[in-house]
CSV table of C-alpha atoms in Angstrom, one decimal:
chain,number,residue,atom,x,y,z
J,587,UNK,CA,105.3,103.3,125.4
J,588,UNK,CA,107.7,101.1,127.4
J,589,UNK,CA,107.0,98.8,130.5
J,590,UNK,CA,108.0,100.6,132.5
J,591,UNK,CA,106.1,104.0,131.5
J,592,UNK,CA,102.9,101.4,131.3
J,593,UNK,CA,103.6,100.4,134.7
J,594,UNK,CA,103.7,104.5,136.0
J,595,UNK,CA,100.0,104.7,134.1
J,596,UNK,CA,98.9,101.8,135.8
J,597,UNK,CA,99.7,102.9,138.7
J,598,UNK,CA,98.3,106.2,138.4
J,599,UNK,CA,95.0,104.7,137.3
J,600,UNK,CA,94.7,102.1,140.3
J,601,UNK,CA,95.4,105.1,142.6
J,602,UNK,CA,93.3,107.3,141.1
J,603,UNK,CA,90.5,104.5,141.5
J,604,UNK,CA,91.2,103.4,144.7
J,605,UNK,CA,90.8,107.4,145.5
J,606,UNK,CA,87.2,107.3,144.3
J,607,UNK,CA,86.4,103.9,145.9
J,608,UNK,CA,87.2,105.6,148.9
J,609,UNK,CA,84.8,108.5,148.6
J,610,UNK,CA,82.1,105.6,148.0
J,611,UNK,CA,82.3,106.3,144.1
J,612,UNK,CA,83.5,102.9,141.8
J,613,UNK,CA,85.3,104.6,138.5
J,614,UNK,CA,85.2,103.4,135.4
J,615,UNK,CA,87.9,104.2,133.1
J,616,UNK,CA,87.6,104.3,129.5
J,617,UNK,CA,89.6,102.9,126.6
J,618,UNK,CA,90.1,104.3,123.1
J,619,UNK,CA,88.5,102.2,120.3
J,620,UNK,CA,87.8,102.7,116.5
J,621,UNK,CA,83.9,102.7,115.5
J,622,UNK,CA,83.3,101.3,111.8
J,623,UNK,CA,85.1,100.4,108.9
J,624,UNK,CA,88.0,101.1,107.4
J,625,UNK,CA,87.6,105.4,107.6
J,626,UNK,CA,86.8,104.3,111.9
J,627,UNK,CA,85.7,107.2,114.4
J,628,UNK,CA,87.8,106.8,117.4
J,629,UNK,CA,85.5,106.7,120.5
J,630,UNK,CA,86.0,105.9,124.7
J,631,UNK,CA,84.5,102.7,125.5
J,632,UNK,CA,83.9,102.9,129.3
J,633,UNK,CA,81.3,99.8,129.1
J,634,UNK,CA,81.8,96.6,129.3
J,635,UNK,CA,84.8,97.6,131.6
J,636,UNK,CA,87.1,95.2,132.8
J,637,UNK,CA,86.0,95.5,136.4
J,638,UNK,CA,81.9,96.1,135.6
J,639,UNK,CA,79.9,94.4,133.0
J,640,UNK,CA,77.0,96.7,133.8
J,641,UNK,CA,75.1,99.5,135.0
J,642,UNK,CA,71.8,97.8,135.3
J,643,UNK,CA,70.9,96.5,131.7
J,644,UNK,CA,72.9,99.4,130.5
J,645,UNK,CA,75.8,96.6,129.1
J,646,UNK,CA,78.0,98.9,126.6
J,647,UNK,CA,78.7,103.0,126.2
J,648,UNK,CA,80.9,104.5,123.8
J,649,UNK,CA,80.9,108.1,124.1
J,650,UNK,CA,82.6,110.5,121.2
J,651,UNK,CA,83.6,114.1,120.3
J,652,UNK,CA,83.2,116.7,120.2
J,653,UNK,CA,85.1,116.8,117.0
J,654,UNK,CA,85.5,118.4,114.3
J,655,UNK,CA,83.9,116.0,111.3
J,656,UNK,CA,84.2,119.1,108.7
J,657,UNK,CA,87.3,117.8,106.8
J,658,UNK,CA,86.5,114.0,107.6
J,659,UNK,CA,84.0,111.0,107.3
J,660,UNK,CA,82.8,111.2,111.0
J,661,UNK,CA,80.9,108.5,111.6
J,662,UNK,CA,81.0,105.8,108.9
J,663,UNK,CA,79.1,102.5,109.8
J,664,UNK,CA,78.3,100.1,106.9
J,665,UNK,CA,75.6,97.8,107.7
J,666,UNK,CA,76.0,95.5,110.7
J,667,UNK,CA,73.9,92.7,112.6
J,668,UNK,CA,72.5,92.9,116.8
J,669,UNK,CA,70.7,90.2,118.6
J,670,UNK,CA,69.6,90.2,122.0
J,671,UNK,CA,70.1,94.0,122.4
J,672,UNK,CA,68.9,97.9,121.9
J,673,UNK,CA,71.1,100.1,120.9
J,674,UNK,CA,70.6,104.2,122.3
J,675,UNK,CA,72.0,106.9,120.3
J,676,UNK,CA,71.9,110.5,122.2
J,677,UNK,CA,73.6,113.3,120.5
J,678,UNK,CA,74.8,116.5,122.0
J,679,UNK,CA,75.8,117.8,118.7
J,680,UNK,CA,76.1,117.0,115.0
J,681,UNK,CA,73.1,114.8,113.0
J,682,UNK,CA,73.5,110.8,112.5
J,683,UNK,CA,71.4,108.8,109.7
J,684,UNK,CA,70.0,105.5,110.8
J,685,UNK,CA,68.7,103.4,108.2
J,686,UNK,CA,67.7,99.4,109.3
J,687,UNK,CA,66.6,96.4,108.1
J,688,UNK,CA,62.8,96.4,109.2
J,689,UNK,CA,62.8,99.8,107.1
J,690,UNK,CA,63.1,102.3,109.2
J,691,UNK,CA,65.0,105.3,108.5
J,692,UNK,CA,65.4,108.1,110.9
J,693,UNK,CA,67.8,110.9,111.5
J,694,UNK,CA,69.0,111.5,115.4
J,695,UNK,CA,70.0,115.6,116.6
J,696,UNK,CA,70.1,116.7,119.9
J,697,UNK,CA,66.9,116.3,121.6
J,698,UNK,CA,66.0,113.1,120.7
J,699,UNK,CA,67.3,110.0,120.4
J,700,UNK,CA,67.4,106.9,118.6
J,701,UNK,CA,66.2,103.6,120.3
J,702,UNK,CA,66.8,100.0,117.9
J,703,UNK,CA,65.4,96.6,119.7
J,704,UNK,CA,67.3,94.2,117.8
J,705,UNK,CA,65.8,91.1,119.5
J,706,UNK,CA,66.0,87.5,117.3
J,707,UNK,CA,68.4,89.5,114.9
J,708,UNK,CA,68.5,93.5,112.8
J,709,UNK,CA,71.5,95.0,110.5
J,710,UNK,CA,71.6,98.7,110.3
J,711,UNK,CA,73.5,101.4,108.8
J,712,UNK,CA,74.7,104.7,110.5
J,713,UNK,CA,76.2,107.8,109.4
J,714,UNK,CA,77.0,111.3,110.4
J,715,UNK,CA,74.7,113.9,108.2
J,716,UNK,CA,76.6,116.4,105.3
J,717,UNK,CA,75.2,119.3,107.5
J,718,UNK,CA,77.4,118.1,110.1
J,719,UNK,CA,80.8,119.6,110.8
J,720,UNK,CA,80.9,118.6,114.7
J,721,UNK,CA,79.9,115.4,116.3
J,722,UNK,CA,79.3,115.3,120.0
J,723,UNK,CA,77.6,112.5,122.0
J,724,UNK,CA,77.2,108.5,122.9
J,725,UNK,CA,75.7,105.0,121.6
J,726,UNK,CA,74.7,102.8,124.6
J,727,UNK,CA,73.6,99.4,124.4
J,728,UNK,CA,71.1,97.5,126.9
J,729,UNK,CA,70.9,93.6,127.4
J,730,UNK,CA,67.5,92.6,126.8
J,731,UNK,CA,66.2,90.2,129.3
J,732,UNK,CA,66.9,86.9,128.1
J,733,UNK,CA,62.5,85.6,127.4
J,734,UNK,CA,62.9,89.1,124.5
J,735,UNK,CA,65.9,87.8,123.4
J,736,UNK,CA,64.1,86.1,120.2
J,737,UNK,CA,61.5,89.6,120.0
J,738,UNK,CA,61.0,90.7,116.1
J,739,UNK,CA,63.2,93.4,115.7
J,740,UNK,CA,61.9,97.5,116.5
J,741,UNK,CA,62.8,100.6,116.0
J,742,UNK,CA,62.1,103.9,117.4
J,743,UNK,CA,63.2,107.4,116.7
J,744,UNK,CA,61.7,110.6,119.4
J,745,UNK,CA,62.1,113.2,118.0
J,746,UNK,CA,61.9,115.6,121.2
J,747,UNK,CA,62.5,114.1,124.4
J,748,UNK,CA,60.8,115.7,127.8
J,749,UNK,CA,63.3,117.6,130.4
J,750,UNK,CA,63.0,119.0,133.7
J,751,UNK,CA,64.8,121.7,135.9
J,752,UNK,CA,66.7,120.2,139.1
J,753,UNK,CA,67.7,121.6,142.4
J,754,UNK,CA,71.0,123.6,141.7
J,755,UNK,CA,69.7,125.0,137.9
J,756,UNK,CA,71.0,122.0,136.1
J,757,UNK,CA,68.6,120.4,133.5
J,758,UNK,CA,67.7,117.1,132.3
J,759,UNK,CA,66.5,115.6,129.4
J,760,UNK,CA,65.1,111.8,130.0
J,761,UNK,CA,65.9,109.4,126.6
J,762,UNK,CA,65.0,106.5,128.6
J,763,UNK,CA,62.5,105.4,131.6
J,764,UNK,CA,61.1,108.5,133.9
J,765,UNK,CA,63.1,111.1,136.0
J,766,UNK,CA,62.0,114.2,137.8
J,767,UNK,CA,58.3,114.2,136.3
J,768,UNK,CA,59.5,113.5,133.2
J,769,UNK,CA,59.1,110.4,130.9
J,770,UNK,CA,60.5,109.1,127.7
J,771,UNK,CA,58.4,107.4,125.1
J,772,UNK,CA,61.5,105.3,124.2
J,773,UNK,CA,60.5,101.3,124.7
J,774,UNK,CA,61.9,99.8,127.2
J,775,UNK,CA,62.4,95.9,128.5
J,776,UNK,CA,63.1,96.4,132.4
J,777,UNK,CA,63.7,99.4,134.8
J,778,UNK,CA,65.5,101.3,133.6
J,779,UNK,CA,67.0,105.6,133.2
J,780,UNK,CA,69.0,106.8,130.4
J,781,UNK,CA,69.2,111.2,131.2
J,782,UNK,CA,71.2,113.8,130.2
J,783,UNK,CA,72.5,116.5,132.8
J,784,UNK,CA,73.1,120.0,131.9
J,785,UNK,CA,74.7,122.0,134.4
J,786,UNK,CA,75.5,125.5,134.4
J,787,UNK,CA,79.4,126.5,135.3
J,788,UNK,CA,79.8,126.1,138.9
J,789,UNK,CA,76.8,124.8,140.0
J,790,UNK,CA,75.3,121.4,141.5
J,791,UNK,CA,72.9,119.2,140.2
J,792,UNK,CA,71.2,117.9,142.9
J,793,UNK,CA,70.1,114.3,142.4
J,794,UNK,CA,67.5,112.1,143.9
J,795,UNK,CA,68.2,108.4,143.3
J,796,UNK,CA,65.7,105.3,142.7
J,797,UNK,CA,67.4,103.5,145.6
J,798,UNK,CA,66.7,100.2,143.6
J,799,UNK,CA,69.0,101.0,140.6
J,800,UNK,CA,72.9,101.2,140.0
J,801,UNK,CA,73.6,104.7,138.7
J,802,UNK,CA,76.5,105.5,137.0
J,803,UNK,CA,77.6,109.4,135.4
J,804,UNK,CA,79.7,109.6,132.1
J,805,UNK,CA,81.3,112.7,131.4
J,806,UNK,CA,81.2,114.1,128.4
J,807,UNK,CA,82.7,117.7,129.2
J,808,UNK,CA,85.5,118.6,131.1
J,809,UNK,CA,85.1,119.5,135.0
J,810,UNK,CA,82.6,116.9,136.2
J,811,UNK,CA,82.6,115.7,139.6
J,812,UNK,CA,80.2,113.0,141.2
J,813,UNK,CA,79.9,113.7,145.1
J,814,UNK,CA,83.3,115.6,144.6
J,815,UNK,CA,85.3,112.5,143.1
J,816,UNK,CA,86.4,114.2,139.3
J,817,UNK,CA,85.0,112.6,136.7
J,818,UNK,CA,86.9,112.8,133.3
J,819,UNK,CA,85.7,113.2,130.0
J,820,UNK,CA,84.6,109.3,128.9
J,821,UNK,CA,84.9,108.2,132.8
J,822,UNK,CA,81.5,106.6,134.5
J,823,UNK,CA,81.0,107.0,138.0
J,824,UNK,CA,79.1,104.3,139.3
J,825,UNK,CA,76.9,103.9,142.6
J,826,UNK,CA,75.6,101.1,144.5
J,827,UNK,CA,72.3,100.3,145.1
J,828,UNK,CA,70.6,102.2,148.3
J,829,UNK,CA,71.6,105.7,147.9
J,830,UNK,CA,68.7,108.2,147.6
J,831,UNK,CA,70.7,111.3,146.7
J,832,UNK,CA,74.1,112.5,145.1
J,833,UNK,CA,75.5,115.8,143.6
J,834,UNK,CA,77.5,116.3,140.2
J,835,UNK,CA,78.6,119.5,139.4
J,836,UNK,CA,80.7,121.6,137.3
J,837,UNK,CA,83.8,123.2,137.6
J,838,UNK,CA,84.0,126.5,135.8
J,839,UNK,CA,82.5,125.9,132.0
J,840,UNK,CA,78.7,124.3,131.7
J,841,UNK,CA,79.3,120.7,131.8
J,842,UNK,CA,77.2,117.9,130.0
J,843,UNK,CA,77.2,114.5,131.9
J,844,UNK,CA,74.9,111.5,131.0
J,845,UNK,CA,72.9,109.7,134.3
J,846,UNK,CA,72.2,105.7,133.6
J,847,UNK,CA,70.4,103.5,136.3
J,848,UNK,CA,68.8,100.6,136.3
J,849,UNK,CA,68.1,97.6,139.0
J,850,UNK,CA,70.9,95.2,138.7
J,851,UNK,CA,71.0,93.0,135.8
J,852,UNK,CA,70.9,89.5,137.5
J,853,UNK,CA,71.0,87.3,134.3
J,854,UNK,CA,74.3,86.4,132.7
J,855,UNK,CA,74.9,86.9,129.2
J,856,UNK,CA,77.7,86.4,126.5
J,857,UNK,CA,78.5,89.3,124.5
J,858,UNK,CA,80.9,88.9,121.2
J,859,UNK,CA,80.9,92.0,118.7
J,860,UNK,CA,77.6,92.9,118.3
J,861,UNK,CA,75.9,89.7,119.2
J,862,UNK,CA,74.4,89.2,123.2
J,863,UNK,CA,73.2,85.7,123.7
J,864,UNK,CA,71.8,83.3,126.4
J,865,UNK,CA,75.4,81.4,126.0
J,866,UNK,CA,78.1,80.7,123.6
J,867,UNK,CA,76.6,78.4,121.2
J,868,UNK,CA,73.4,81.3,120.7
J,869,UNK,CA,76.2,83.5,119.7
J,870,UNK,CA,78.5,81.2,117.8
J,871,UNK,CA,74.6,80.6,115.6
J,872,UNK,CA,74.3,84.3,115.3
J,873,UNK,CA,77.7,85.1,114.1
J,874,UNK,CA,77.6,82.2,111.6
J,875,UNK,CA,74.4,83.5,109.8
J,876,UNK,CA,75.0,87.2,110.0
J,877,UNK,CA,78.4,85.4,107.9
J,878,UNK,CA,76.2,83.5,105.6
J,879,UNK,CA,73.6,86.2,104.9
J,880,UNK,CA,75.9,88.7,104.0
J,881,UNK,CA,76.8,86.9,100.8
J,882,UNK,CA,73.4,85.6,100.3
J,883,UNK,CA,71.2,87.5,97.6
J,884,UNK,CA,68.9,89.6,99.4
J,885,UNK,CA,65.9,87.4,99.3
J,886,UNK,CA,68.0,84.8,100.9
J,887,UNK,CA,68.4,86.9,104.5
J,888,UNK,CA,66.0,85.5,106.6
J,889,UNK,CA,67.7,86.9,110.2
J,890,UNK,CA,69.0,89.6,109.7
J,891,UNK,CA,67.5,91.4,106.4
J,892,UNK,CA,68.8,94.0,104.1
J,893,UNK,CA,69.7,98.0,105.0
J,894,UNK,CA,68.6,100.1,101.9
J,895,UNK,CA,71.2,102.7,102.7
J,896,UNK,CA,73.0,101.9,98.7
J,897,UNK,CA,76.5,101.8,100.8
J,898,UNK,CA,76.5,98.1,98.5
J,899,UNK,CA,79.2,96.8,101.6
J,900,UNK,CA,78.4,95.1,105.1
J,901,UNK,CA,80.8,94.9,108.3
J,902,UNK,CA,82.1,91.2,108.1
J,903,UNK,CA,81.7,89.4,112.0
J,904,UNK,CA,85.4,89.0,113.9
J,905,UNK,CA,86.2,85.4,114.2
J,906,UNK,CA,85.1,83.9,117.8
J,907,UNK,CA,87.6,82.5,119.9
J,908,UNK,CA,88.4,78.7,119.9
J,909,UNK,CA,87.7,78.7,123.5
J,910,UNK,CA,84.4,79.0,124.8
J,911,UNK,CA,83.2,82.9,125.2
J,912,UNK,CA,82.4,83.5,129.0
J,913,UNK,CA,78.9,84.8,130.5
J,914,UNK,CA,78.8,88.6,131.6
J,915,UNK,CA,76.6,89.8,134.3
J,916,UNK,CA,76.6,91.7,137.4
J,917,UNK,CA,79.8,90.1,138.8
J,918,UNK,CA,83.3,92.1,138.6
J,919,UNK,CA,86.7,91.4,138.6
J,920,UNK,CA,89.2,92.8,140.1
């Protein structure tokens, strides 16, 4: 692309933002990333954004597919290390394997969803199943407060998550926190709502807000709108706090849209890879034995353990910058 057909999507983008901001929505546009190793799953990364950090605790979303996996690896994670995190994984189609290092294994499908507290330090393992020719959904990440940050490591896998019917015909499913009547047995650290919307073609889901929370909407089908503002496929949508009701809907096709709140996130963290950390020196420590215990014989891995997934590989740390790695939080820049 040349500057100046860079400088024509720029502009595009900043109207098309400024356009929402107007209509009191703040949009959150995504950016195309590989997932894995070498035989990577591209995704949308629409969190950590460059002008929001957050949605609540909710501090990182990816969001993939669908896509056709048939003739391909899908998804391809060797093991990898977390600290000071949970990682969600919500499909809407397709199978993924999830194997970590406190010995849980546990296969996600639509309907349920994964939920791995990584605390003082976990490595897992993901992949998409052989049955699996399509793979449709997201991986979300919350900050744990920063007194869990040194937790023992957790996992949980539900397999059948509770929904309820909403004004308009739309449906939700709640994977995290309570909506509607209807509550998740996923663990959670602070307030927090991770929901899926389905909403028939053409119709409204009418939705009434916890007035304390930051909501955002990610699109993961074509058509969605949020109070009218069109919401593209990997796109958040993101309200303040104090509104008690909004509408998404879809345009002609059934639309599936994923509905994150949580009260704001007022601690600051540092995030590098898959490391979040009080500052950067409890990062720097992280990445440096996540380094170490990779080559360490596997009663030598006192952090981060070993994944039994016999992949025999791990996913070696990026280097940190020389400079010192900035805190994230609720502040955005514009």
């Amino acid at each position: 692309m040349s500057n100046d057909e860079a400088l024509l999507v720029e502009g595009a983008e900043r109207a098309c933002i400024d356009e929402a901001r107007a209509a009191g929505v703040e949009l959150l546009l995504p950016r195309e990333v590989p997932l894995g190793g070498p035989r990577a799953l591209p995704v949308l990364r629409s969190l950590p954004n460059k002008h929001r950090h957050m949605i609540g605790a909710w501090c990182f979303a990816d969001s993939f597919g669908p896509v056709d996996i048939s003739g391909g690896p899908g998804m391809d994670v060797p093991p990898h290390p977390h600290t000071g995190l949970q990682t969600v994984s919500w499909l809407v189609e397709g199978a993924i394997a999830h194997t970590d290092s406190t010995g849980a294994q546990h296969t996600v499908r639509p309907g349920g969803v994964n939920v791995m507290t990584a605390g003082h330090g976990i490595s897992h393992s993901e992949y998409s199943t052989s049955d699996t020719a399509v793979l449709h959904g997201v991986q979300l990440w919350t900050a744990l407060p920063l007194d869990q940050h040194d937790i023992p490591p957790s996992f949980a896998g539900v397999d059948d998550v509770p929904s309820a019917r909403l004004p308009g015909g739309a449906t939700v499913r709640v994977f995290v926190g309570s909506y509607a009547g209807a509550t998740s047995a996923a663990p959670t650290f602070s307030p927090l709502l991770g929901a899926e919307l389905r909403i028939p073609g053409g119709a409204e889901a009418q939705l009434a807000l916890e007035e304390r929370f930051e909501h955002g909407v990610l699109a993961l089908t074509p058509g969605i709108a949020l109070d009218d503002v069109p919401i593209g496929v990997g796109e958040i949508g993101v309200l303040e706090p104090g509104r008690a009701s909004a509408i998404v809907s879809a345009e002609r096709a059934d639309g599936v849209a994923i509905l994150l709140g949580g009260v704001p996130h007022e601690e600051e963290v540092v995030m590098f890879w898959n490391f979040i950390g009080r500052d950067h020196a409890t990062v720097q420590r992280a990445r440096d034995a996540w380094m170490a215990e990779r080559e360490a014989p596997t009663d030598a891995r006192p952090r981060f353990g070993v994944v039994d997934d016999g992949s025999g590989t791990t996913l070696p740390s990026p280097r940190i910058p020389t400079v010192e790695l900035l805190p994230r939080g609720r502040a955005k820049r514009r």
